[in-house]
Amino acid sequence: MQFQTLKTDVLILGSGGAGLFAALHASRANPGLDITIAIKGLLGKCGCTRMVQGGYNVALSPGDSVERHFMDTISGGKWLPDQDMAMRLCETAVIRVQELENELGCFFDRNDDGSLHHKAFAGQTFDRTVHKGDLTGIEIISRLMEQVRALPLQMMEEHRALALLPSRDGDVLAGVLLVDMRSGEFRVVKAKTVLLATGGGPTMYRYHTPSGDKSMDGLAMSLRLGLGLRDMEMVQFHPTGLLAGRDTRMTGTVLEEGLRGAGGYLLDGQGERFMLNYDAEGERATRDIVSRAIYAEMRAGRTTSNGGVYIAMSHLGPDLVAAKFPGMVKRCADCGFDLAAGRVEVVPTAHYFMGGVVVTTDTRTAMPGLFVAGEDAGGAHGANRLGGNGVANSTVFGGIAGDEMAAQASLQNHWVEPDSEVIEAAMERSMLPFRQAAGSINSIRDRLLDLMWDDVGVLRDADGIKRAQVEMVALKTELQACGLADDNRVFNLSWHDWLNLSSLIEVSEVIAAAALSRENSRGAHYREDFPEVGSLDDSYFTIAHSDPEKVGQTVRVECQPVEFSIVKPGESLIH
Amino acid sequence: MKAHRKQPLYLAFLLHRISGLGLALFLPLHFYVLGLSLQGDATLDRFLHWSQQPLMKFVEFGLVFLLALHFFGGLRLLALENMPWSNRQKNYAALAVAAAFFVAGGFLLRAF
Amino acid sequence: MSDSSTASITVHVWRGNSEGGSFDEFQVPQQPSQTILDIVTWIQRNLDAGLSYRFACRVGMCGSCAMMVNGIPRWTCRTHVNKVMRDKQLTIEPLRNLPVIKDLACDMSEFFAKWNQAQGQFQGSTTRDEKIAPISPCSPEREAANAAIECINCAICYASCDVVAWNRDYLGPAALNRAWSLQNDVRDTAGESRLAAVAGDAGCHRCHSQQGCASYCPNELNPTASIAGLKRLTASDFLRRRYRSRHA
Amino acid sequence: MLEIRLYLAQRISAAIMAPLVLLHLGLMIYAIQGGLDAGEILARTRGSLFWGSTYGLFVIAVSVHTALGLRNIMREWLQLRGMVLSSLSWLFFCGLAFAGLRAIAGLVGMS
Ligand SMILES: Cc1cc2nc3c(=O)[nH]c(=O)nc-3n(C[C@H](O)[C@H](O)[C@H](O)COP(=O)(O)OP(=O)(O)OC[C@H]3O[C@@H](n4cnc5c(N)ncnc54)[C@H](O)[C@@H]3O)c2cc1C
Ligand code: HEM
Ligand code: SF4
Ligand code: F3S
Ligand code: FES
C-alpha cells in the first residue's frame, strides 16, 4: 500500500495540555528543531483538557505546601501512586501555574485583594484548586493553543496515529504511521523522538464524559509495541452524568460536583432521597461512594424512566440555583431540562483513566525514543485521581517531555528506519473494514458499551468480568468481519468509528483482565466479591501486557509492589 | 433574504447603507438644482414650481426620510463606537427609524 | 432506536466539497432529547455512513461542531431540535465563510491564521520563576479583558459577519475580540504592535457594526463592543502620535 | 495608517454634518412654511460670508463623507480594489465638492 514519508526531530501526538506543553517547551529549548504535532482533531480543539471545569491543584496558597499536596495525592490514590511521580507533579505544578499565568497569559480567578483564589475540591485537606470560573480548561487550552499556533511548527491536523513504529531490530522507536483523515492517505513520520499524549479516555462505557475523539488509541498502540500498562483496572466514575436517552451525545456529560456540594438532593425513581442509606455524609460523600450508591439503586430497579436517578436543586430556591450555577443551568436548558426548578436525570459516568504506560519521572518509557505524558501515562494517581490533579498532570509532564525530547533530539543526527513489516501490517489492519461486506457497527458499539458498564464498571465481581471477557472475544471477531457502508476514505467518520471501536475493545480486554486480577477494593476499583482494601503495607500495582494480534485471552497481568520511596503507610510528610 | 441577516441590527446596518447610498445618488441632483440659480432666478423658480407637484412632494418626503434615517442611524453608530457600551442597541435602532418617520412625516405635513 | 419516536423530521443536509454540492434529504425519528448534532450523528450512523461532520466535546466547550442550521450559525451540540425546527423541517449546511472540506466539515485554517495576524497571543514580561501578579478582578481593565475572554473559537461570529464574506482579508470578530481582551490585560507588553496589526487594511475599521457576531455568539460575548473599543483605541493612539510628532 | 485616516475622516465629517443637517432641515421648514421663493432665498444669502462658509463646510464634509462611504460600498459590493477604488473615490469627492461649491457660489453670488 502507498504512503508518504516525512521526517521530523520531535513528533507529538495529541494537542491536549500534554501535547501543547510539549510543543512549547521543545521549541523554546531548541528553536532550531523541526517539531511536528499530529492531532486527531483540530489543534487545541479536541481532547479533554478543554473540558476541565473544576480547576488545577497547586500548592501556591499561603499555608499550603508541596508536601501537603503530595500527601493528599498519595492518600487519595490509596497508596498506589508512584511516589516519585506524584512528588514531581506537586513540585512542578507550582512552576507550571506561574508559567501559565506569566508567560502564556492565563488569568485565573482572583480574590478581591488581587491574590489568586483557591477553591476547595473533594479529597483535599487545603483549598488549593486554582480555576477560571467553572471553565478552567477553556482558558488553559485557548492560551496554549494560540501560543503554539504562532510557532513555526508542522501542524498535522486531523491526522490519526495508527501505529507506533519500532526500528527493524525493535530496539528503538523510529516513527509513527498516521492517516490523514481529510484525504484518507497514509503518512509515515520518521522521528528522533515521539511523544504519546493522546489522553486515554474511558469511552468504552455506556456513560462517559470525555470528548468524542478519545478512544484509547494511545494505549492500544502501546500494547502492540509490547509496552507494559499499569493500573489498568482503575477507571474513575463521576457520579452525576446527564442522562437524556441513548441516542443523544449529551448523555454522560458531567453535571458538576458543586451541585451536590451546595446541597442538591439525589432522588430515586420514586422521588425518595437515598444517599443517607449509604453514607452519613449523604449527597456530599466522595465521588466513588456516591457513584456506587447510585449504581446500586439502579441495579435494584429504583430508577427514573431512562434508568438513572434524579438530581434536584429546586428546594434551594430556583433563583439561587440559577445565580450560583449559571453555566450548568444554561447547559441543561439548552438540552431541554430545568435544573433550577425541576429535576434532571443523572447517572454515574466514566470520567478519567488512571492507568497507562509505565514511565519514569522524566516521561521516558521502556522503548527508547518514545515518551508518554498526560492521561496516557500511568502512575501519578494510583487508584484514584484527585479532582484538579488531571490537568496538573498533563501540563506538568507534557512540559517535561518537551524539554527531554528537545535535549535528546538535539544530540541525535540520524533517523532510524521503521520496520516496514509493521507499517504494512498496520495499514492492512486499518483497511480491513473496506474489504468486508457492510455490517452493523452500531450494534457492536452498543454491546461493548453495555458490557463494560454492566460487568466491568462501578461494581465488579469475578463472574461478571469473566462473562465480559468471553463476550469481548466475540465482539472482536465480529468487528473484524464488519465492513463499512461507504468506501470513500475521505473524511470518513464511519471508518474512524470502526478504528475507535477496535482500540476500545483491545484496551477493554486489558481493563477486564487487570480488574479480575486485583482481588481487593481500592479507590476506583470495587470488587463486590473482595470488598476489603487489603494491606496498605503490601500495596501492589498491576502491570498488563497483551498481544492484540492473537485471538482469545491474551492479556498477561503481573503484580508489582509499590515502592514507598518517600513515605510509608502510617507516615506523613506533614507534622 | 438569508436567514442570518434577519436580525434587527443587521437590518439597521442595511437601512443605514441604503439610505446613505440613496442620499449619495440624490446629492449631485440637489447640487445641480441649486446650481441652476447660477443661470438666473427664473430657471430656479421654474424648478421650484415644478417641485410643488404632489409627486415631487412624495419624493421630497422620501428624501427627508432617508436623510433623517441616515442621520439618526449615524448618530447611533457614532454613539456605539465612541461611548460606553449599552445593551439597548435594538431599542436605539428602532428609535432611529421611528424618529426618521416622525421628522419626515412632520416635514410632509407642513409642506402641504 | 427508541420506539417512543413516532414523528419524524425531514432534514436537508448539504453534501459536497470545495468544488460544490447539493442537498440530500433524510427522515430522522424525533426524540425528546435531541440536538442538531444528534440528528447529524443519527444520519451518519443509520442512514448514510459517508456523511462527514466535526465535533469533539459535545457540551459547548470546544467550538468544533458549528454549522448553519436553517441558515443561522449555531453550535449544534447545544442546540435542541425543538428550538430551531420549523414545520418538522431542518436544513443543515457547513459553516458560512470558510472553505468546505467535505459535507458539514470546514477548514478553519484561515480563521486561526487571522487570530495570529491580530497578534492574538499574550506576551508577558515575567517568567515562570516569578510570583503571580496580584491583580484586582474589579479594575476596569480587568473587567474589560474578562468580558471578552470566554471565546471557544467556534467561528460562529465569523460565519455571521457579511464583512468577512465581502472582504476576504477582514480579520473578523473573533480575532479582533481576542486582541481587545489582550489590550486590556495589564500584564501584556505587545500592545503597541498589536494595535498596529488591528489597525491595518483588514482590521477593526472594516467593521460596520452588523452585530451578527454579538447576536449569535453562543457564549454571549460581544465582539461588536470589543471592536468598537479597538476603533477608539487605534484612533486615540493615532491622534496622540500625530500630536507628539508635531510638538516634538 | 491609511485606514485610520479614512475612518477618522469619515467619522469626523459625519460629526461635523450632524448639526449642519439640523440647521439645513430647519431652514427648509422655515422656507417652505414662510413660502419663500427663489428670489427671497437668494436675497438672504447673496453676499453673506456666514452662509457661504457654513454651507462651504457642509459641502466639503459631505463630499468627504460620501466619497468614503461609497468607497466602502464599492469595495464590498463591487469588489473594487487598489487604483480603481481610490480613483473612483477621488472622482466622487471632486465631483461632489465641485458641484456643491458651484451651487454655493450661485447662492452666495460670488461668481
Ligand atoms: C468533563 C471533564 C472535566 C474534567 N475536569 C477536570 C478538572 O476539573 N480538573 C482536572 O485536573 N482534570 C479534569 N479532567 C481531566 C483532564 O481533562 C485530563 O486529565 C487532562 O486534560 C488530560 O490531558 P491530555 O493532554 O493527556 O489529554 P487530552 O487533553 O484529552 O488530549 C488528547 C489529545 O490527543 C488526541 N488524540 C487522541 N487519539 C489520537 C490519535 N490516535 N492520533 C492523534 N491524536 C490523538 C486528541 O484528539 C487530543 O488532542 C476533566 C476531564 C473531563 C472529561
Ligand atoms: C447627517 C449626518 C450624517 C451622519 C451622522 C452620518 C453618519 C455616517 C456613519 C457613522 C457612517 C458609517 C457607517 C459604517 O461604516 O458602517 C456613514 C456612512 C455613509 N454615509 Fe453618512 N452620515 C451623515 C450624512 C450623510 C449624507 C448627507 C450622505 C450622503 C449624501 C451620507 C452618505 C453616506 C454613505 C454613502 C455611507 C456609506 C454607508 C456604508 O458604508 O454602509 N451620509 N454615515
Ligand atoms: S466570539 Fe463567540 S462566536 Fe466568535 S468564536 Fe468566540 S465564542 Fe464563537
Ligand atoms: S458581524 Fe461583522 S460587521 Fe462588525 S459587528 Fe460583527 S464584526
Ligand atoms: S462539540 Fe464541542 S462545542 Fe459542540
Short mmCIF file of C-alpha atoms in Angstrom, two decimals, chain A residues 18 141 144 240 336 388 403 419 530 544:
data_model
loop_
_atom_site.label_atom_id
_atom_site.label_comp_id
_atom_site.label_asym_id
_atom_site.label_seq_id
_atom_site.Cartn_x
_atom_site.Cartn_y
_atom_site.Cartn_z
CA ALA A 18 0.35 17.45 27.50
CA ILE A 141 -6.12 25.37 26.34
CA LEU A 144 -1.76 27.36 25.00
CA THR A 240 -23.53 12.74 38.07
CA GLY A 336 -34.41 20.82 27.40
CA GLY A 388 -7.70 19.08 39.90
CA ASP A 403 12.39 19.55 27.47
CA ASP A 419 10.14 -1.70 10.34
CA PHE A 530 -13.48 -8.74 47.54
CA ALA A 544 -0.52 -5.70 31.94
#
